[in-house]
Coordinates of C-alpha atoms in Angstrom, one line a residue:
M201 CA -24.8 -61.4 -45.5
G202 CA -24.7 -58.4 -48.2
N203 CA -23.2 -55.0 -47.6
E204 CA -26.7 -53.3 -47.9
G205 CA -26.9 -50.6 -45.0
K206 CA -22.9 -50.4 -44.7
P207 CA -22.0 -47.0 -43.6
I208 CA -20.6 -44.1 -45.9
Y209 CA -18.6 -42.2 -43.5
I210 CA -18.4 -38.3 -44.1
V211 CA -15.1 -37.3 -42.0
G212 CA -13.0 -34.2 -41.6
H213 CA -9.3 -33.9 -40.9
K214 CA -7.1 -35.2 -38.0
N215 CA -7.4 -32.6 -35.1
P216 CA -10.7 -31.4 -36.3
D217 CA -11.6 -27.7 -36.1
T218 CA -15.2 -26.5 -35.9
D219 CA -15.6 -26.2 -39.9
S220 CA -14.3 -30.1 -40.1
I221 CA -16.9 -31.3 -37.5
A222 CA -19.8 -29.0 -38.8
S223 CA -19.3 -30.1 -42.4
S224 CA -19.3 -33.8 -41.7
I225 CA -22.8 -33.1 -39.6
A226 CA -24.2 -30.8 -42.1
Y227 CA -23.3 -32.9 -45.1
E228 CA -24.5 -36.2 -43.7
Y229 CA -27.9 -34.3 -43.3
L230 CA -28.0 -33.1 -46.9
K231 CA -27.0 -36.6 -48.2
K232 CA -29.8 -38.2 -46.3
Q233 CA -32.5 -35.9 -47.5
I234 CA -31.3 -36.5 -51.3
D235 CA -30.3 -40.0 -51.1
G236 CA -32.2 -41.5 -48.1
E237 CA -31.3 -45.3 -49.1
K238 CA -28.0 -45.1 -48.3
N239 CA -26.3 -45.1 -44.7
Y240 CA -24.4 -41.9 -44.5
V241 CA -22.9 -41.2 -41.1
A242 CA -20.7 -38.1 -40.0
A243 CA -17.6 -39.2 -38.4
R244 CA -14.2 -37.5 -36.8
C245 CA -10.7 -38.9 -36.6
G246 CA -9.8 -36.6 -33.8
N247 CA -11.1 -35.0 -30.6
V248 CA -13.4 -32.4 -30.4
S249 CA -11.9 -28.9 -29.3
S250 CA -13.3 -26.9 -26.8
E251 CA -14.7 -24.0 -29.2
T252 CA -16.4 -27.0 -31.2
Q253 CA -18.0 -28.5 -28.1
Y254 CA -19.3 -25.4 -27.1
V255 CA -21.0 -24.9 -30.7
L256 CA -22.3 -28.4 -30.6
D257 CA -23.9 -28.1 -27.1
R258 CA -25.2 -24.6 -28.1
F259 CA -27.0 -26.0 -31.2
G260 CA -27.8 -29.4 -29.8
F261 CA -25.6 -31.8 -31.7
K262 CA -23.5 -34.7 -30.5
A263 CA -20.1 -35.2 -31.7
P264 CA -19.9 -37.2 -34.9
R265 CA -18.8 -41.0 -34.2
F266 CA -15.0 -41.5 -33.7
I267 CA -13.3 -43.7 -36.3
G268 CA -9.5 -44.0 -35.6
D269 CA -8.7 -46.2 -38.8
V270 CA -10.6 -47.3 -41.9
R271 CA -8.6 -50.1 -42.8
T272 CA -10.7 -52.9 -44.0
Q273 CA -11.8 -55.1 -41.0
V274 CA -13.4 -58.5 -40.3
R275 CA -16.9 -56.8 -40.0
D276 CA -16.5 -55.7 -43.5
M277 CA -16.6 -59.2 -45.1
E278 CA -19.5 -61.0 -45.8
R279 CA -19.9 -63.6 -43.2
R280 CA -22.3 -66.7 -43.0
N281 CA -25.0 -66.0 -40.2
L282 CA -25.6 -69.6 -39.4
A283 CA -26.8 -69.5 -35.8
G284 CA -24.9 -71.1 -33.1
V285 CA -26.0 -74.4 -31.8
S286 CA -26.5 -76.2 -28.3
E287 CA -23.8 -78.4 -27.3
E288 CA -26.5 -81.1 -26.7
M289 CA -27.3 -81.3 -30.4
S290 CA -27.0 -84.7 -31.8
L291 CA -24.4 -85.4 -34.3
R292 CA -26.9 -86.2 -36.8
E293 CA -28.6 -83.0 -36.5
A294 CA -25.3 -81.1 -36.7
W295 CA -24.4 -83.1 -39.8
N296 CA -27.9 -82.2 -41.4
I297 CA -27.4 -78.5 -40.6
M298 CA -24.0 -78.4 -42.4
K299 CA -25.4 -80.2 -45.0
S300 CA -28.4 -78.1 -45.6
N301 CA -26.3 -74.9 -45.3
S302 CA -23.4 -76.2 -47.6
V303 CA -20.6 -75.8 -44.6
V304 CA -18.3 -77.8 -42.9
T305 CA -18.3 -76.1 -39.4
V306 CA -21.0 -75.3 -36.8
C307 CA -20.4 -73.1 -34.2
V308 CA -21.6 -74.1 -30.6
T309 CA -22.8 -71.3 -28.3
E310 CA -24.2 -70.8 -25.0
D311 CA -26.1 -67.5 -24.2
S312 CA -24.6 -66.1 -27.5
M313 CA -21.2 -66.9 -26.0
L314 CA -18.9 -69.1 -28.5
K315 CA -18.3 -72.3 -26.6
G316 CA -16.8 -74.4 -29.5
L317 CA -17.0 -75.7 -32.8
I318 CA -17.6 -79.0 -34.7
T319 CA -16.5 -80.0 -38.3
T320 CA -17.6 -82.5 -40.7
G321 CA -14.2 -84.0 -40.1
D322 CA -15.0 -84.2 -36.3
I323 CA -18.2 -85.8 -37.1
M324 CA -16.6 -88.5 -39.6
E325 CA -13.9 -89.3 -36.8
S326 CA -16.4 -89.6 -33.9
Y327 CA -18.6 -92.0 -36.1
M328 CA -15.6 -94.1 -37.2
G329 CA -14.5 -94.4 -33.6
A330 CA -18.1 -95.2 -32.0
S331 CA -17.6 -98.5 -31.8
G332 CA -16.7 -98.8 -28.1
D333 CA -18.8 -100.6 -25.6
Y334 CA -19.7 -97.5 -23.7
T335 CA -19.2 -94.7 -25.9
M336 CA -22.8 -93.6 -25.6
A337 CA -22.6 -93.7 -21.8
E338 CA -19.3 -91.8 -21.8
A339 CA -20.9 -89.2 -23.8
K340 CA -23.8 -88.9 -21.6
T341 CA -26.5 -89.4 -24.5
S342 CA -29.8 -88.1 -24.0
Y343 CA -32.8 -90.1 -24.7
V344 CA -34.1 -87.0 -26.4
N345 CA -31.6 -87.3 -28.8
I346 CA -31.8 -90.9 -29.2
V347 CA -35.7 -90.7 -29.9
D348 CA -35.3 -87.9 -32.4
T349 CA -32.3 -89.6 -34.4
L350 CA -34.4 -93.0 -34.4
D351 CA -37.5 -91.0 -35.2
G352 CA -38.9 -93.3 -32.7
T353 CA -41.6 -93.0 -30.0
L354 CA -40.9 -93.3 -26.2
L355 CA -43.6 -95.5 -25.0
V356 CA -42.3 -96.0 -21.2
G357 CA -39.9 -93.9 -19.2
D358 CA -38.6 -90.2 -18.8
L359 CA -37.7 -88.4 -22.2
N360 CA -35.2 -86.2 -20.2
D361 CA -32.9 -89.1 -18.8
V362 CA -29.5 -89.5 -20.0
I363 CA -27.2 -92.9 -20.7
T364 CA -24.8 -92.6 -17.8
E365 CA -24.0 -96.5 -17.5
G366 CA -24.1 -99.6 -19.8
K367 CA -23.5 -100.4 -23.5
I368 CA -25.5 -100.7 -26.6
L369 CA -25.8 -104.2 -27.9
I370 CA -28.3 -106.1 -30.4
A371 CA -30.5 -109.0 -29.0
A372 CA -29.4 -112.2 -31.0
G373 CA -30.1 -115.7 -30.4
T374 CA -32.6 -117.2 -27.8
P375 CA -33.1 -115.8 -24.3
D376 CA -30.9 -118.3 -22.9
V377 CA -28.0 -116.8 -25.0
M378 CA -29.2 -113.3 -24.5
E379 CA -28.9 -113.7 -20.5
E380 CA -25.2 -114.6 -21.0
Y381 CA -24.3 -110.8 -22.3
I382 CA -27.0 -108.7 -21.3
K383 CA -26.1 -106.8 -18.3
P384 CA -27.7 -104.2 -15.9
H385 CA -28.0 -100.7 -17.7
D386 CA -27.5 -101.9 -21.1
V387 CA -29.6 -100.3 -24.1
V388 CA -30.7 -103.4 -26.0
I389 CA -31.8 -103.2 -29.8
L390 CA -34.3 -105.9 -30.8
G391 CA -37.6 -106.9 -32.7
D392 CA -41.1 -107.9 -32.1
R393 CA -40.1 -111.2 -30.0
Y394 CA -41.9 -111.2 -26.8
E395 CA -39.5 -113.7 -25.2
S396 CA -36.4 -111.2 -26.3
Q397 CA -38.1 -108.2 -24.9
L398 CA -39.1 -110.0 -21.6
C399 CA -35.7 -111.3 -21.1
A400 CA -34.1 -107.9 -21.8
I401 CA -36.2 -106.3 -19.1
E402 CA -35.8 -109.0 -16.7
M403 CA -32.0 -108.7 -16.9
D404 CA -32.3 -104.9 -15.7
A405 CA -31.8 -103.3 -19.3
D406 CA -32.1 -99.6 -18.9
C407 CA -33.9 -99.5 -22.1
I408 CA -35.2 -101.7 -25.1
I409 CA -35.6 -100.3 -28.7
V410 CA -38.1 -102.2 -30.6
C411 CA -37.3 -102.0 -34.3
A412 CA -39.5 -102.0 -37.4
G413 CA -42.6 -100.4 -35.7
S414 CA -43.5 -103.5 -33.8
K415 CA -46.3 -103.5 -31.6
V416 CA -45.5 -103.7 -27.9
T417 CA -47.8 -105.6 -25.5
Q418 CA -49.4 -103.9 -22.7
S419 CA -47.9 -106.4 -20.2
I420 CA -44.4 -105.7 -21.8
Q421 CA -44.9 -102.1 -21.0
K422 CA -46.2 -102.7 -17.6
L423 CA -43.3 -105.0 -16.7
A424 CA -41.0 -102.0 -18.2
E425 CA -42.6 -99.4 -15.8
E426 CA -42.3 -101.7 -13.0
K427 CA -38.5 -102.5 -13.7
N428 CA -38.0 -98.8 -14.7
C429 CA -36.7 -99.8 -18.3
K430 CA -37.7 -97.4 -21.0
I431 CA -39.2 -98.6 -24.4
I432 CA -38.6 -96.9 -27.5
V433 CA -40.4 -98.0 -30.8
T434 CA -38.7 -96.8 -34.2
P435 CA -39.7 -97.5 -37.7
Y436 CA -36.3 -98.5 -38.8
D437 CA -35.0 -102.0 -39.0
T438 CA -32.2 -103.6 -36.7
F439 CA -29.5 -102.8 -38.8
T440 CA -30.4 -99.0 -39.6
V441 CA -30.9 -98.5 -35.8
A442 CA -27.6 -100.0 -35.0
R443 CA -26.0 -97.4 -37.8
L444 CA -27.8 -94.5 -36.6
I445 CA -27.7 -94.8 -33.0
Y446 CA -24.5 -93.6 -32.4
Q447 CA -25.4 -90.4 -34.2
S448 CA -27.5 -89.5 -31.3
M449 CA -24.5 -88.6 -29.2
P450 CA -24.1 -85.0 -28.3
I451 CA -21.9 -82.9 -30.3
R452 CA -20.6 -81.7 -26.5
H453 CA -18.4 -84.9 -26.4
F454 CA -16.5 -84.3 -29.7
M455 CA -16.6 -80.4 -30.2
R456 CA -13.3 -78.6 -30.0
T457 CA -13.0 -76.0 -27.2
R458 CA -9.3 -75.3 -27.1
D459 CA -6.9 -73.3 -29.2
L460 CA -10.0 -72.2 -31.5
V461 CA -9.0 -70.0 -34.3
T462 CA -11.3 -67.2 -34.2
F463 CA -11.5 -63.4 -35.5
K464 CA -12.7 -60.5 -33.9
Q465 CA -14.9 -58.1 -35.8
D466 CA -12.5 -55.2 -35.3
E467 CA -9.3 -56.9 -36.6
Y468 CA -7.9 -56.0 -40.0
I469 CA -7.8 -58.2 -42.7
E470 CA -4.3 -57.6 -43.5
D471 CA -3.6 -59.1 -40.0
V472 CA -6.1 -61.8 -40.4
A473 CA -4.9 -63.0 -43.8
P474 CA -1.9 -64.9 -42.7
I475 CA -3.6 -66.9 -40.0
M476 CA -6.2 -67.8 -42.7
A477 CA -3.3 -68.9 -45.1
S478 CA -1.5 -71.1 -42.4
T479 CA -4.7 -72.7 -41.2
R480 CA -6.5 -75.8 -43.0
H481 CA -9.8 -74.6 -41.4
R482 CA -12.2 -73.6 -44.2
Y483 CA -14.4 -71.5 -41.9
F484 CA -13.7 -69.4 -38.9
P485 CA -15.8 -68.0 -36.1
V486 CA -16.5 -64.5 -35.8
V487 CA -16.8 -62.8 -32.3
D488 CA -17.4 -59.4 -31.0
A489 CA -15.1 -57.7 -28.3
A490 CA -17.0 -59.6 -25.7
G491 CA -16.7 -63.1 -27.2
R492 CA -20.3 -63.2 -28.5
Y493 CA -20.5 -65.3 -31.7
K494 CA -21.4 -63.1 -34.7
G495 CA -21.2 -65.7 -37.7
M496 CA -18.4 -67.2 -39.8
V497 CA -16.1 -66.3 -42.4
S498 CA -14.1 -68.1 -45.0
R499 CA -11.1 -67.7 -47.2
R500 CA -13.8 -66.9 -49.9
N501 CA -15.3 -64.3 -47.9
F502 CA -11.7 -62.6 -47.2
L503 CA -11.2 -62.2 -51.0
G504 CA -14.5 -60.5 -51.4
A505 CA -14.2 -58.1 -48.3
K506 CA -15.5 -54.7 -49.1
K507 CA -13.4 -51.3 -48.7
K508 CA -15.0 -48.8 -46.4
K509 CA -16.6 -46.0 -48.1
L510 CA -15.4 -42.2 -47.5
I511 CA -16.5 -38.9 -48.0
L512 CA -13.8 -36.5 -47.3
V513 CA -14.6 -33.0 -46.0
D514 CA -12.6 -30.0 -45.2
H515 CA -9.5 -31.7 -46.5
N516 CA -7.5 -33.4 -49.4
E517 CA -4.1 -33.9 -47.5
K518 CA -3.0 -37.7 -47.3
S519 CA -1.2 -36.3 -44.1
Q520 CA -4.2 -34.9 -42.4
A521 CA -6.7 -37.9 -43.5
V522 CA -7.8 -40.7 -41.2
D523 CA -5.6 -43.4 -40.9
G524 CA -5.9 -46.2 -43.2
M525 CA -7.6 -43.9 -45.8
E526 CA -5.4 -45.2 -48.8
S527 CA -7.3 -48.6 -48.0
A528 CA -10.7 -47.3 -48.2
E529 CA -12.9 -46.2 -51.4
I530 CA -13.3 -42.4 -51.5
L531 CA -16.4 -41.5 -53.0
E532 CA -16.4 -37.5 -52.8
I533 CA -14.0 -34.9 -51.6
I534 CA -15.6 -31.7 -50.7
D535 CA -12.9 -28.9 -49.7
H536 CA -11.7 -25.4 -49.9
H537 CA -8.0 -26.0 -49.4
R538 CA -5.0 -26.4 -51.8
L539 CA -4.9 -29.5 -53.7
G540 CA -3.1 -32.1 -51.7
T541 CA -2.1 -35.7 -51.7
V542 CA -4.9 -37.6 -51.8
S543 CA -5.3 -40.0 -55.0
T544 CA -8.1 -42.2 -55.9
D545 CA -8.2 -45.2 -58.2
R546 CA -11.3 -44.2 -60.0
P547 CA -13.2 -40.8 -60.8
V548 CA -14.7 -39.2 -57.6
Y549 CA -17.0 -36.1 -57.2
F550 CA -14.5 -33.5 -56.1
R551 CA -15.8 -29.7 -55.3
N552 CA -13.1 -27.7 -54.3
Q553 CA -13.8 -23.8 -54.2
P554 CA -11.4 -21.1 -53.1
L555 CA -13.6 -20.0 -50.2
G556 CA -13.1 -19.3 -46.4
S557 CA -14.9 -22.3 -44.9
T558 CA -16.2 -25.8 -46.3
C559 CA -19.5 -25.0 -44.8
T560 CA -20.0 -22.3 -47.2
I561 CA -19.8 -24.8 -50.0
I562 CA -22.2 -27.0 -48.1
Y563 CA -24.6 -23.8 -47.9
H564 CA -24.7 -23.5 -51.5
M565 CA -25.3 -27.3 -52.1
F566 CA -28.4 -27.0 -49.7
M567 CA -29.8 -24.0 -52.0
E568 CA -28.7 -25.8 -55.3
R569 CA -30.7 -29.0 -54.0
G570 CA -33.5 -26.9 -52.7
V571 CA -33.3 -28.6 -49.4
E572 CA -34.3 -26.5 -46.2
I573 CA -31.7 -26.2 -43.5
P574 CA -33.2 -26.4 -39.8
A575 CA -32.5 -23.7 -37.7
N576 CA -30.1 -25.5 -35.4
M577 CA -28.2 -26.8 -38.4
A578 CA -27.9 -23.2 -39.7
G579 CA -26.3 -22.3 -36.4
L580 CA -23.8 -24.6 -36.5
M581 CA -22.6 -24.0 -40.1
L582 CA -22.8 -20.2 -39.1
S583 CA -20.1 -21.2 -36.3
A584 CA -18.0 -22.8 -38.6
I585 CA -17.9 -20.1 -41.4
I586 CA -17.1 -17.5 -38.3
S587 CA -14.5 -20.2 -36.9
D588 CA -12.7 -20.7 -40.3
T589 CA -12.9 -16.7 -41.4
L590 CA -12.2 -15.3 -37.7
M591 CA -15.5 -13.4 -38.0
Y592 CA -15.1 -12.5 -41.7
R593 CA -11.5 -10.8 -40.7
S594 CA -9.3 -13.6 -42.4
P595 CA -7.9 -13.0 -45.8
T596 CA -9.1 -16.3 -46.7
C597 CA -12.8 -14.8 -46.2
T598 CA -14.8 -13.8 -49.6
E599 CA -18.0 -11.9 -50.3
V600 CA -19.6 -15.6 -50.8
D601 CA -18.7 -16.5 -47.3
K602 CA -20.2 -13.4 -45.8
I603 CA -23.3 -13.8 -48.0
A604 CA -23.6 -17.4 -46.6
G605 CA -23.2 -16.2 -43.0
D606 CA -25.8 -13.6 -43.4
G607 CA -28.2 -16.3 -44.9
L608 CA -27.3 -18.9 -42.2
A609 CA -27.7 -16.0 -39.4
K610 CA -31.4 -15.2 -40.7
I611 CA -32.4 -19.1 -40.5
S612 CA -30.9 -19.6 -37.2
G613 CA -31.9 -16.3 -35.5
V614 CA -28.4 -15.9 -34.1
D615 CA -26.4 -12.7 -33.8
P616 CA -22.8 -13.5 -35.6
E617 CA -21.0 -11.0 -33.3
E618 CA -22.3 -12.4 -30.3
L619 CA -21.7 -16.0 -31.3
A620 CA -18.1 -15.2 -32.4
K621 CA -17.4 -13.7 -29.1
E622 CA -18.6 -16.7 -27.0
M623 CA -17.1 -19.3 -29.5
F624 CA -13.7 -17.7 -29.5
N625 CA -13.6 -17.4 -25.7
A626 CA -14.5 -21.0 -25.5
G627 CA -11.9 -22.0 -27.7
T628 CA -9.3 -20.1 -25.5
D629 CA -10.6 -21.6 -22.3
L630 CA -7.4 -23.3 -21.1
G631 CA -8.9 -25.2 -18.2
N632 CA -6.6 -28.1 -17.7
K633 CA -5.1 -28.2 -21.2
T634 CA -1.8 -29.5 -21.6
P635 CA 0.6 -27.5 -24.1
E636 CA 0.4 -30.4 -26.4
E637 CA -3.3 -30.3 -26.3
I638 CA -3.4 -26.6 -27.0
V639 CA -1.1 -27.0 -29.9
H640 CA -3.0 -29.9 -31.4
Q641 CA -6.3 -28.0 -30.9
D642 CA -6.3 -26.9 -34.5
Y643 CA -3.2 -28.7 -36.0
K644 CA -2.4 -29.7 -39.3
K645 CA 0.5 -31.6 -41.2
F646 CA 1.7 -30.7 -44.8
T647 CA 4.5 -32.3 -47.1
V648 CA 6.3 -29.8 -48.8
G649 CA 9.1 -31.2 -51.1
D650 CA 11.0 -33.7 -48.9
S651 CA 10.0 -32.0 -45.6
T652 CA 7.2 -32.5 -43.4
I653 CA 5.8 -29.3 -41.6
A654 CA 3.0 -28.8 -38.9
I655 CA 1.1 -25.7 -38.4
G656 CA -1.1 -25.2 -35.3
Q657 CA -3.3 -22.3 -34.7
I658 CA -5.1 -20.7 -31.7
S659 CA -7.0 -17.4 -31.8
S660 CA -8.0 -15.3 -29.0
L661 CA -9.8 -11.8 -28.3
D662 CA -7.5 -11.2 -25.0
E663 CA -4.0 -10.1 -25.4
K664 CA -3.2 -11.2 -21.6
E665 CA -4.6 -14.7 -22.5
I666 CA -2.2 -14.8 -25.6
G667 CA 0.8 -14.1 -23.4
N668 CA -0.2 -17.2 -21.0
I669 CA -0.5 -19.4 -24.3
K670 CA 3.0 -18.8 -25.4
D671 CA 4.5 -18.9 -22.1
M672 CA 2.9 -22.6 -21.5
V673 CA 3.6 -23.9 -25.0
K674 CA 7.2 -22.5 -25.7
P675 CA 8.9 -24.9 -23.1
E676 CA 7.1 -27.9 -24.5
L677 CA 7.5 -27.1 -28.5
E678 CA 10.6 -29.3 -29.1
N679 CA 9.1 -32.3 -27.3
I680 CA 5.9 -31.9 -29.2
K681 CA 7.8 -31.8 -32.5
E682 CA 9.8 -35.0 -31.9
K683 CA 6.7 -36.9 -30.8
D684 CA 4.8 -35.7 -34.1
G685 CA 7.9 -36.6 -36.4
V686 CA 7.7 -33.4 -38.1
D687 CA 10.9 -31.4 -39.5
M688 CA 9.4 -28.1 -38.6
L689 CA 6.8 -27.1 -36.3
F690 CA 5.0 -23.6 -36.3
F691 CA 2.3 -22.5 -33.7
M692 CA 0.2 -19.4 -34.7
V693 CA -1.2 -17.5 -31.7
T694 CA -3.5 -15.4 -33.5
N695 CA -4.9 -12.2 -31.9
I696 CA -8.4 -11.4 -33.6
I697 CA -8.8 -7.9 -32.6
K698 CA -5.3 -6.8 -33.9
E699 CA -5.4 -9.0 -36.8
S700 CA -1.8 -10.4 -36.1
S701 CA -0.1 -13.7 -35.1
D702 CA 2.8 -14.4 -33.0
V703 CA 4.3 -17.4 -34.4
L704 CA 6.2 -20.0 -32.2
F705 CA 8.6 -22.2 -34.2
I706 CA 11.0 -25.0 -33.9
G707 CA 12.9 -27.3 -36.1
A708 CA 15.9 -27.1 -38.4
N709 CA 15.7 -24.0 -40.7
A710 CA 12.4 -23.0 -39.2
E711 CA 13.8 -19.6 -38.2
I712 CA 15.5 -19.1 -41.5
I713 CA 12.5 -19.8 -43.5
L714 CA 10.3 -17.7 -41.3
E715 CA 12.6 -14.8 -41.5
S716 CA 13.2 -14.9 -45.1
A717 CA 9.4 -15.6 -46.1
F718 CA 7.9 -12.8 -44.2
S719 CA 11.0 -10.4 -43.8
V720 CA 11.1 -10.3 -40.0
S721 CA 13.6 -11.4 -37.4
S722 CA 13.2 -13.3 -34.0
K723 CA 14.8 -11.7 -30.9
D724 CA 14.4 -14.9 -28.9
H725 CA 15.1 -17.5 -31.7
M726 CA 11.5 -19.1 -30.8
T727 CA 9.1 -16.4 -31.7
V728 CA 8.4 -13.8 -34.4
R729 CA 5.2 -11.6 -34.7
L730 CA 3.7 -11.4 -38.1
P731 CA 1.2 -8.1 -38.5
G732 CA -1.7 -8.6 -40.7
V733 CA -1.1 -12.5 -40.9
V734 CA -4.0 -14.6 -39.6
S735 CA -4.8 -17.2 -42.0
R736 CA -2.9 -20.6 -41.9
K737 CA -4.3 -21.6 -45.3
K738 CA -4.1 -18.5 -47.3
Q739 CA -0.8 -16.7 -45.6
M740 CA 1.1 -18.8 -43.6
L741 CA 1.2 -22.3 -45.5
P742 CA 1.9 -20.7 -49.1
T743 CA 4.5 -18.4 -48.0
I744 CA 6.2 -21.2 -46.3
T745 CA 5.8 -23.6 -48.9
N746 CA 7.1 -21.1 -51.7
T747 CA 10.0 -20.2 -49.5
L748 CA 11.0 -24.0 -49.0
S749 CA 10.8 -24.5 -52.7
L750 CA 13.2 -21.9 -53.4
S751 CA 15.7 -22.9 -50.6

């Protein structure tokens, strides 16, 4: 199986905001319009905020697919899509399947569920050990398999019967000699001698196999019917029949059903590799989460595993990227933030512009390509610009963002002021949210020198609601910092109307950094008010970064 149709994920940052989600959806649409042969898939690596969910619902979009880790998985490996076989299949047929498909393993399934497997080694071992007198009976070999293996024809009897008693033997010598060793229920291989056929039937054999295509008289057939003895005619000679008949046994009798080494589609190949290396098998069954058989992989397939393909939007910081990003192949980056820590092993398309929103960049890409923006898509993109620029009040907002917003408002037929009010109200609707969920609603990690800092932000139009948010978050800030493993945590509670932010902080030197950076002082050693500061990207992060680099 090739990798045609493999998804190319367009994914935003962790704890995605409205711009991150809208960018992935809008860019998926644009890419499909200009390159419809590839499978572009909008994705997210975090939960959708209340504000974003409101926007998605309003404009009729579903949240992008969630992907929590993009390390290479078993599903990314090429695999042999050899169909599973029935446990009643003969050894010969299984061998022929292996030979024609150049494999050494066949998987046994029932209703798509993996039941066992059989290898060429198992078949050879079974064949070498098939000399026991009652092996065919022990395996409950069907007459369907015997007739098929011998390329024969059943003249008398029921093809659906199975051997449950007796042994396999070759009729040699005179009828007097035959009478000494033929027992009831035996299967007797013989030639065209009438006397031998008659003797075997009268000795209560369950079946006679007539070799070399010899004719069977009507009287013998009638007697066989009366004595409930089957008659099979085969074109093969006696020696060939004696060699082939044991190959008619069902693989059920020899297949492995315990301690099978299988891999699930979602397992990561870094976890699978040691198992492959320590096991002598060449092929390994692949199953889905429910145990349904999906094909086989080999060590060679492991070496040719394809990395997942990514397009990053609205970020280029490794700490903000989906887990396992370093194991994936990055194709493009579309962003409006500072240059971060994402690195690639080959040149990629990288578009980074100092604008207020990634959706502004994507809007211009629509225009450049001459692709029409659907009305609901325009509403979604407008929401992203409004969210990231705080309705054009943020210092990150440029004239280019305003022009893009006006264009999208015309296409969507939406009043930006009314949309902004409803969005921000939805975003600050605390409902049953925990303090941790509030902080992580719009939250990003940054690496600054030897320090890891995190900055969360929530915006509101309501002064009373701002007070409630601070009261909820303050007692839990230390726990959130420890759980997230950061050195310093800053949480901006932004008043959109007053264009200011109250910043809650925790962590060694966090208070000193804020006081030094913004020339303010904290009265309670947990909060500072920053008039005029509403942007994490353009005001908060650069100021803290510069201060940390000088400390």
